[in-house]
PDB file of C-alpha atoms and ligand atoms in Angstrom:
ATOM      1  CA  UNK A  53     -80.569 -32.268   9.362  1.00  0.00           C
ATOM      2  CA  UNK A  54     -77.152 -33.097  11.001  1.00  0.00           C
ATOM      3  CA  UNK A  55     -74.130 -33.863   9.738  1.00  0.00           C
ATOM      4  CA  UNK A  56     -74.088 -37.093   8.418  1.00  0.00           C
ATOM      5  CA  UNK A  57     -71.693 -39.806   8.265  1.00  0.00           C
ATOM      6  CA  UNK A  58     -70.953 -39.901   4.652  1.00  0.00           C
ATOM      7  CA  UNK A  59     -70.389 -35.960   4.816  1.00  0.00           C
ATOM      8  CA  UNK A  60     -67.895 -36.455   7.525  1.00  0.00           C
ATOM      9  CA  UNK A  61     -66.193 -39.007   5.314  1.00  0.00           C
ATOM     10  CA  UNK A  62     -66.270 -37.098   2.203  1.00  0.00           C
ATOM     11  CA  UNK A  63     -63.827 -34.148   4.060  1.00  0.00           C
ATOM     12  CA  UNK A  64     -61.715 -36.535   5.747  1.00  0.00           C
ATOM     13  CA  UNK A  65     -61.252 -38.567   3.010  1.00  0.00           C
ATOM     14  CA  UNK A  66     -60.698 -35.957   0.517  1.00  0.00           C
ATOM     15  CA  UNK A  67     -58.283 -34.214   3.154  1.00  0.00           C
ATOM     16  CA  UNK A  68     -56.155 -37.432   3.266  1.00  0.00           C
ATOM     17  CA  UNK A  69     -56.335 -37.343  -0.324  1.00  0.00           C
ATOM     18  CA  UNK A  70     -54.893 -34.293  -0.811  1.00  0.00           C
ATOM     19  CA  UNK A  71     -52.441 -34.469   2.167  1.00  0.00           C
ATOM     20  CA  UNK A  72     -50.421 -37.044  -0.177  1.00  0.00           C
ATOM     21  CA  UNK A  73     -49.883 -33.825  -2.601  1.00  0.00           C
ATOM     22  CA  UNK A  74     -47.401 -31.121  -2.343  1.00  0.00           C
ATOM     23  CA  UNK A  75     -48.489 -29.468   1.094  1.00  0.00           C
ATOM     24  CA  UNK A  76     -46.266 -26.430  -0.125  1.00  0.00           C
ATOM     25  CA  UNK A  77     -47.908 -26.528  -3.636  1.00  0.00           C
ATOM     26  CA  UNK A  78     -51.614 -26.693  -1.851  1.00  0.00           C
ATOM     27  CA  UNK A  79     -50.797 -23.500   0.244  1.00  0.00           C
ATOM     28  CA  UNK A  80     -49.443 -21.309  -2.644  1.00  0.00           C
ATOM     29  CA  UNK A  81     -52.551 -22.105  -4.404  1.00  0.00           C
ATOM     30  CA  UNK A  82     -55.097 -21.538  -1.238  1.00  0.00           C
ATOM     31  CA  UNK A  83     -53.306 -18.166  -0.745  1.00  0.00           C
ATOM     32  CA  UNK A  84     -52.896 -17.198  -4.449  1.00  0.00           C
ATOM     33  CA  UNK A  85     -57.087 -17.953  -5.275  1.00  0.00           C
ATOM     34  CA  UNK A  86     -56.836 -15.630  -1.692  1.00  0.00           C
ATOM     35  CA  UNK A  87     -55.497 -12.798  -3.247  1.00  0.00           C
ATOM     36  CA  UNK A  88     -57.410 -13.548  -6.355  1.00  0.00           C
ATOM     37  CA  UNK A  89     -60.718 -13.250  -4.887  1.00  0.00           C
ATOM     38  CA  UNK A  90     -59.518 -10.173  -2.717  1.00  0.00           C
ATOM     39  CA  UNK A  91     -56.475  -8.983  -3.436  1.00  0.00           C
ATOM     40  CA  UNK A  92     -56.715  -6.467  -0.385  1.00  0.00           C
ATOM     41  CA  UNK A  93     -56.143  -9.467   1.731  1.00  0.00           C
ATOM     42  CA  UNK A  94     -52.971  -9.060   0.839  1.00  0.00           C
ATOM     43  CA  UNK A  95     -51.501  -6.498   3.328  1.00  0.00           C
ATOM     44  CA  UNK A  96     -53.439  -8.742   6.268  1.00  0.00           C
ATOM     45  CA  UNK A  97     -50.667 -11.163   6.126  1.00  0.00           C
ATOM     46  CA  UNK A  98     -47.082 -10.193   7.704  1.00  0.00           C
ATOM     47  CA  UNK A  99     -45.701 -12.360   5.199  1.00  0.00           C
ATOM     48  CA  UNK A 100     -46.940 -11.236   2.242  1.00  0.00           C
ATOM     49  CA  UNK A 101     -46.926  -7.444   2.663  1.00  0.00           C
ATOM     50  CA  UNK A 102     -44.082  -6.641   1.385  1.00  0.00           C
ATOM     51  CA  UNK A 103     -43.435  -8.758  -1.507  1.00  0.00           C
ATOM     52  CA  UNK A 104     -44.901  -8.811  -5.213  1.00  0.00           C
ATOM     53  CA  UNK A 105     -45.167 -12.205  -5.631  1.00  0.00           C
ATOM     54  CA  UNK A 106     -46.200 -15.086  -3.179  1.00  0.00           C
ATOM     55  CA  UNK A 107     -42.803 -16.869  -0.663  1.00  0.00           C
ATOM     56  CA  UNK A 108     -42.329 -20.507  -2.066  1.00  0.00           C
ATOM     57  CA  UNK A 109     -42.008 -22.371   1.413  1.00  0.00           C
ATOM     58  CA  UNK A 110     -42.664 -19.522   3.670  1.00  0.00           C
ATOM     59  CA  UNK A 111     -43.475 -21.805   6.457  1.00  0.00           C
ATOM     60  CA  UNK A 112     -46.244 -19.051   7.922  1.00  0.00           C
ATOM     61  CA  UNK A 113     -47.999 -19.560   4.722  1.00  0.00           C
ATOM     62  CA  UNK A 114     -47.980 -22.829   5.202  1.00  0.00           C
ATOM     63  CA  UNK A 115     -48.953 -23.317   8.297  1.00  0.00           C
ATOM     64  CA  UNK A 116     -52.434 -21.029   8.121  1.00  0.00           C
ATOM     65  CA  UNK A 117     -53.205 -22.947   5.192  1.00  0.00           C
ATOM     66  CA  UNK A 118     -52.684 -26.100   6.539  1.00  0.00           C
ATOM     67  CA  UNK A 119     -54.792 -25.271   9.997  1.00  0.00           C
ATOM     68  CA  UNK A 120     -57.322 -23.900   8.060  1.00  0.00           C
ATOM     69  CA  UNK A 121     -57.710 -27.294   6.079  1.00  0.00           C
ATOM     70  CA  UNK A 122     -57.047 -29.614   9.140  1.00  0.00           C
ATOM     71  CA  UNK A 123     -59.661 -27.518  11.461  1.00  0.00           C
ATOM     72  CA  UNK A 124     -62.297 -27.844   8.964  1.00  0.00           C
ATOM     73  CA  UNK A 125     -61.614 -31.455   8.678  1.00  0.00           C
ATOM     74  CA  UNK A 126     -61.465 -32.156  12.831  1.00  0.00           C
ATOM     75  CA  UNK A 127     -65.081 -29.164  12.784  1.00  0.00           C
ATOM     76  CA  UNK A 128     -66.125 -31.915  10.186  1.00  0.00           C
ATOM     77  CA  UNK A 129     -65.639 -34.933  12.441  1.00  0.00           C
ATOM     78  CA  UNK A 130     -66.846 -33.237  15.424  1.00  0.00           C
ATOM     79  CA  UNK A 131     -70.119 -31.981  13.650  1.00  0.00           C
ATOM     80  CA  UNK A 132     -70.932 -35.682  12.866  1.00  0.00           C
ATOM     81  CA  UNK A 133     -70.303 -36.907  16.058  1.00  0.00           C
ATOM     82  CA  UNK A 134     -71.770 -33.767  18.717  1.00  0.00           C
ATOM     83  CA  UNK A 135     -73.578 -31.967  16.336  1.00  0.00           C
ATOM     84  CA  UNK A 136     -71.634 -28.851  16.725  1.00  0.00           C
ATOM     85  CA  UNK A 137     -68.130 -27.550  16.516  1.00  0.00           C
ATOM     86  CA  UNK A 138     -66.098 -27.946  19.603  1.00  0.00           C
ATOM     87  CA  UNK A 139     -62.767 -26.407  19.988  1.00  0.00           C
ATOM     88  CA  UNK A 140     -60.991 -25.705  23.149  1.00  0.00           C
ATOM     89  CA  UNK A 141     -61.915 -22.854  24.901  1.00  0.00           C
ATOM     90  CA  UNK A 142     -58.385 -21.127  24.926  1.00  0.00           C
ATOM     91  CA  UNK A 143     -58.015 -22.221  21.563  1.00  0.00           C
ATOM     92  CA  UNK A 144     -61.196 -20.298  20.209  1.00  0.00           C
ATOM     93  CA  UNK A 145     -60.146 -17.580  22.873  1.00  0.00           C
ATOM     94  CA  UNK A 146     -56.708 -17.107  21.330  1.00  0.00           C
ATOM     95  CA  UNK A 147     -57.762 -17.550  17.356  1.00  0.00           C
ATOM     96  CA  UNK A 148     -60.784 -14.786  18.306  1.00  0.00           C
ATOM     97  CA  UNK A 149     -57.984 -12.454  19.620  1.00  0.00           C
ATOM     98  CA  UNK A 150     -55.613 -13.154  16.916  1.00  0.00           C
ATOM     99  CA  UNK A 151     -57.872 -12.462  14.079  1.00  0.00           C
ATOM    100  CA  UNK A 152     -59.010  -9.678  15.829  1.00  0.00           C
ATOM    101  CA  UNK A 153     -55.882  -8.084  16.086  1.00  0.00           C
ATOM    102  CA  UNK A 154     -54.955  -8.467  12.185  1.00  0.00           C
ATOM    103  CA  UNK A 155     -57.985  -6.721  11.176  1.00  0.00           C
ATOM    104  CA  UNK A 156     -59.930  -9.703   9.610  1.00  0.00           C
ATOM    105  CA  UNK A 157     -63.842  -9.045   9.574  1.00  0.00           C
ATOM    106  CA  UNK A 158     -66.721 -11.391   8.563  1.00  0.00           C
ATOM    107  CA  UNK A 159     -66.620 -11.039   4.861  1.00  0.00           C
ATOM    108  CA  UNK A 160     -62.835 -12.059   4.534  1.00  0.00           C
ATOM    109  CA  UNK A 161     -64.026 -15.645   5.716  1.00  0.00           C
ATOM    110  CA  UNK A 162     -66.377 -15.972   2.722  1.00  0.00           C
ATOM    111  CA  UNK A 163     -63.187 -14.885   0.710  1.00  0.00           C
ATOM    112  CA  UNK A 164     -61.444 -17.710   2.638  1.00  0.00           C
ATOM    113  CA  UNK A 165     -64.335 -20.306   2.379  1.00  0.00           C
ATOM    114  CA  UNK A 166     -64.265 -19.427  -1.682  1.00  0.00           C
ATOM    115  CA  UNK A 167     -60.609 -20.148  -1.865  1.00  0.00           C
ATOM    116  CA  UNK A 168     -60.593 -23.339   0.091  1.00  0.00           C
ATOM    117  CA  UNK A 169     -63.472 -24.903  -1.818  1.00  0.00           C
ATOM    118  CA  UNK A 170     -61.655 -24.003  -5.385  1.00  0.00           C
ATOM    119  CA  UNK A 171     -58.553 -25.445  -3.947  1.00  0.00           C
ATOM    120  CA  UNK A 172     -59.802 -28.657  -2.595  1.00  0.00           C
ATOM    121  CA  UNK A 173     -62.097 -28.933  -6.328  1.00  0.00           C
ATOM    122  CA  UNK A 174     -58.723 -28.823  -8.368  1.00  0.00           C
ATOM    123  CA  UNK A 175     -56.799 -30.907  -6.181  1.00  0.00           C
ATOM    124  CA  UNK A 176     -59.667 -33.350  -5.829  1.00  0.00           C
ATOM    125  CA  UNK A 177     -59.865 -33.431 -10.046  1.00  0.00           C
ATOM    126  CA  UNK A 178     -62.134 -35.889 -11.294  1.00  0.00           C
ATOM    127  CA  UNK A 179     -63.027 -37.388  -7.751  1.00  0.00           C
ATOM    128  CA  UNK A 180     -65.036 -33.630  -6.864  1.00  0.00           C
ATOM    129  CA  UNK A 181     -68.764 -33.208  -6.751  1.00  0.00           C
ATOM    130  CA  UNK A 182     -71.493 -31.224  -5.637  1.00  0.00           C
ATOM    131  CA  UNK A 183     -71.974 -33.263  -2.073  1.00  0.00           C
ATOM    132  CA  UNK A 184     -68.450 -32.846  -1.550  1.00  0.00           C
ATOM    133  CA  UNK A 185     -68.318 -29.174  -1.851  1.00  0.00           C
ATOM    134  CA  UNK A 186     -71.793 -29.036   0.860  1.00  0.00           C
ATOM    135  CA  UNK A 187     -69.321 -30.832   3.202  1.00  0.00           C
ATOM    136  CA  UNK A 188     -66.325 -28.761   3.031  1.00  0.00           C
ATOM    137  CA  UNK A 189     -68.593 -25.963   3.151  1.00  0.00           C
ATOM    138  CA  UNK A 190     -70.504 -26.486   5.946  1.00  0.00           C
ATOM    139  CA  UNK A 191     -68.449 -27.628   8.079  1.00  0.00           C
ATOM    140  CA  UNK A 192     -66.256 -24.421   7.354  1.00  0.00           C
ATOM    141  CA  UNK A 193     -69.106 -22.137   8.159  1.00  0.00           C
ATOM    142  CA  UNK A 194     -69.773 -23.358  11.246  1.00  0.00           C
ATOM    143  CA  UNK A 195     -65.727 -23.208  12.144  1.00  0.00           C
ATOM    144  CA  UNK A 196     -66.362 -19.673  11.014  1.00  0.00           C
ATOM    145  CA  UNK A 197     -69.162 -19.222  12.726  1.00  0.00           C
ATOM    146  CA  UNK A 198     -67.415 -20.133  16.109  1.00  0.00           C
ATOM    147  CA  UNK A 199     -64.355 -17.745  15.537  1.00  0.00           C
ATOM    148  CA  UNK A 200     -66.812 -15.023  14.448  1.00  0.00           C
ATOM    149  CA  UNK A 201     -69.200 -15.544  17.439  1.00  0.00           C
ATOM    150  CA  UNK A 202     -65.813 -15.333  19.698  1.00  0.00           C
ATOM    151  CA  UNK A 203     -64.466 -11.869  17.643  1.00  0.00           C
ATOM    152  CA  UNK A 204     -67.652 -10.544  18.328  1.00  0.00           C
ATOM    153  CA  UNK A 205     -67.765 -11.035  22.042  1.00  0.00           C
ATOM    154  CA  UNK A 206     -63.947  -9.900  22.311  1.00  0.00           C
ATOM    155  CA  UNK A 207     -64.966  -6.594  19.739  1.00  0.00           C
TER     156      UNK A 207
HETATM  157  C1  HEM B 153     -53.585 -16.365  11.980  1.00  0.00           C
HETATM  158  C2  HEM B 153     -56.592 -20.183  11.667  1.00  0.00           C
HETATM  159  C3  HEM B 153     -59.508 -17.619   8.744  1.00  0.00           C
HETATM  160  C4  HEM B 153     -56.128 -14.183   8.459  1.00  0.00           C
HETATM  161  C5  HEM B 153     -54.200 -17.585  12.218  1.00  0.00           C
HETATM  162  C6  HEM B 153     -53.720 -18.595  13.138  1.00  0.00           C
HETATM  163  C7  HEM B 153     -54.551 -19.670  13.038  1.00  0.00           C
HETATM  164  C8  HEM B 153     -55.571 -19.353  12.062  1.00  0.00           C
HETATM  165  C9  HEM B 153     -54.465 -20.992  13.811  1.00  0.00           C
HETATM  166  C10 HEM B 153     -52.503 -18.450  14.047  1.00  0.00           C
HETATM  167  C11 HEM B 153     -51.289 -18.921  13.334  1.00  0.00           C
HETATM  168  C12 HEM B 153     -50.089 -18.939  14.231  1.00  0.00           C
HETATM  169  O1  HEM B 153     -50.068 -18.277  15.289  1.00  0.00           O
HETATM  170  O2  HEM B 153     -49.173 -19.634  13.867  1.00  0.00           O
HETATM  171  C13 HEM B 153     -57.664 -19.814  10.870  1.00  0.00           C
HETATM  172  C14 HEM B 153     -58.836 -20.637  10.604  1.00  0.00           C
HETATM  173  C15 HEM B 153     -59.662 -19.898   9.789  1.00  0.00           C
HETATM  174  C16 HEM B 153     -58.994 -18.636   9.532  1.00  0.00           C
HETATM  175  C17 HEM B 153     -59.062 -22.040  11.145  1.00  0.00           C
HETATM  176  C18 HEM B 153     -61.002 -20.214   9.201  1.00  0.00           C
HETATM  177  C19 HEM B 153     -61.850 -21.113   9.623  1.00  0.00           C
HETATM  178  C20 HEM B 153     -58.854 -16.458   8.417  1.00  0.00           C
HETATM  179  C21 HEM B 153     -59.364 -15.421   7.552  1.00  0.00           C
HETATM  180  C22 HEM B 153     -58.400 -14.478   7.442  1.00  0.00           C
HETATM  181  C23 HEM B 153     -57.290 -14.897   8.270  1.00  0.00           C
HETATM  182  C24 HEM B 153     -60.744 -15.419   6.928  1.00  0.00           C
HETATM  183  C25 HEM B 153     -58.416 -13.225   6.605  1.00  0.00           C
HETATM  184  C26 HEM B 153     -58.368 -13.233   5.293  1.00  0.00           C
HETATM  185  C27 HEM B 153     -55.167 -14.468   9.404  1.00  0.00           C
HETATM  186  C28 HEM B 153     -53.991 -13.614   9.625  1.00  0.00           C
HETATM  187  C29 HEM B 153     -53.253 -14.244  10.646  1.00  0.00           C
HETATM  188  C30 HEM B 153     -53.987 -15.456  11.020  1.00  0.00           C
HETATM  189  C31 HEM B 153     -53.666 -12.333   8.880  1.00  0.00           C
HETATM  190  C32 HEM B 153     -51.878 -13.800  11.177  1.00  0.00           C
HETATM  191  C33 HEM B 153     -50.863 -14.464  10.284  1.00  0.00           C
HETATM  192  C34 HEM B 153     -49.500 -13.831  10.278  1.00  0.00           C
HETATM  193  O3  HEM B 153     -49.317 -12.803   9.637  1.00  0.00           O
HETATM  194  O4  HEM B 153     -48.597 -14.420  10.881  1.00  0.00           O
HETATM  195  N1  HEM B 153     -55.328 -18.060  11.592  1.00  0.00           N
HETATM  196  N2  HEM B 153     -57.790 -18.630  10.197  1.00  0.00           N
HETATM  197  N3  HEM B 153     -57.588 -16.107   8.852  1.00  0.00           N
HETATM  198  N4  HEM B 153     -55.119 -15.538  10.243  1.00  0.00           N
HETATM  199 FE1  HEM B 153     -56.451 -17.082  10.206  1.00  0.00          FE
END
């Protein structure tokens, strides 16, 4: 079955949601449930390699968090409305390469996935369910799934 409309609302809706927050506050939580789940991840990121404790306001930290929320929110729109994920080919190209490059493999993106769900849960409170999380989920895997397809074919 395809992405449906209420899915596609569910992400954007919870995205806005959580937009209003503290963006800063929502990435130092996304990267510290990160290096909870795999605290190896750590030495992946030039920002955190060689500190003990996470940058407040390190505005690289910020902005991979923040992409990685927005792009599952625009692969969540797009998956309701083509049926697939669509991002521009250079774009794919370039986050394929980049990934690539700092050593990420498949299994860090379930780390990844894990963290983003548990962040979006407590910042969602009350308002977080069981459909939400299918939404946020799938339409991260199949953002995944299109920056794994294009590591592979650079690899
Ligand atoms: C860099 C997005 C998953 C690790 C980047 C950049 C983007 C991005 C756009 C480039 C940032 C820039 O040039 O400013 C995404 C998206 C993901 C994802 C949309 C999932 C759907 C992951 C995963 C890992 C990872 C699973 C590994 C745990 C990195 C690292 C960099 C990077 C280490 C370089 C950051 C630096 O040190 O400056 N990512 N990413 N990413 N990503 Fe991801």
């Amino acid at each position: 079955m395809g992405f449906t409309d209420k899915q596609e609302a569910l992400v954007k809706d919870s995205w806005e949601f959580m937009k209003q927050d503290d963006i800063p506050q929502l990435s130092l939580r996304f990267f510290s449930l990160i290096l909870e789940i795999a605290p190896a991840a750590k030495n992946m990121f030039s920002f955190l390699k060689d500190s003990n404790e996470l940058p407040q306001n390190n505005p690289k930290l910020k902005a991979h968090a923040v992409k990685v929320f927005k792009m599952t929110c625009e692969s969540a729109i797009q998956l309701r409305e083509k049926g697939e994920v669509v991002v521009g080919e250079t774009t794919l190209k370039y986050l394929g390469s980049i990934h690539l490059q700092q050593g990420v493999a498949d299994p860090h993106f379930e780390v990844v996935k894990e963290a983003l769900l548990r962040t979006v849960e407590e910042a969602m409170g009350k308002k977080w369910n069981d459909e939400m999380k299918e939404a946020w989920g799938e339409a991260y895997d199949q953002l995944a799934a299109a920056i794994k397809a294009e590591m592979h074919a650079e690899a």
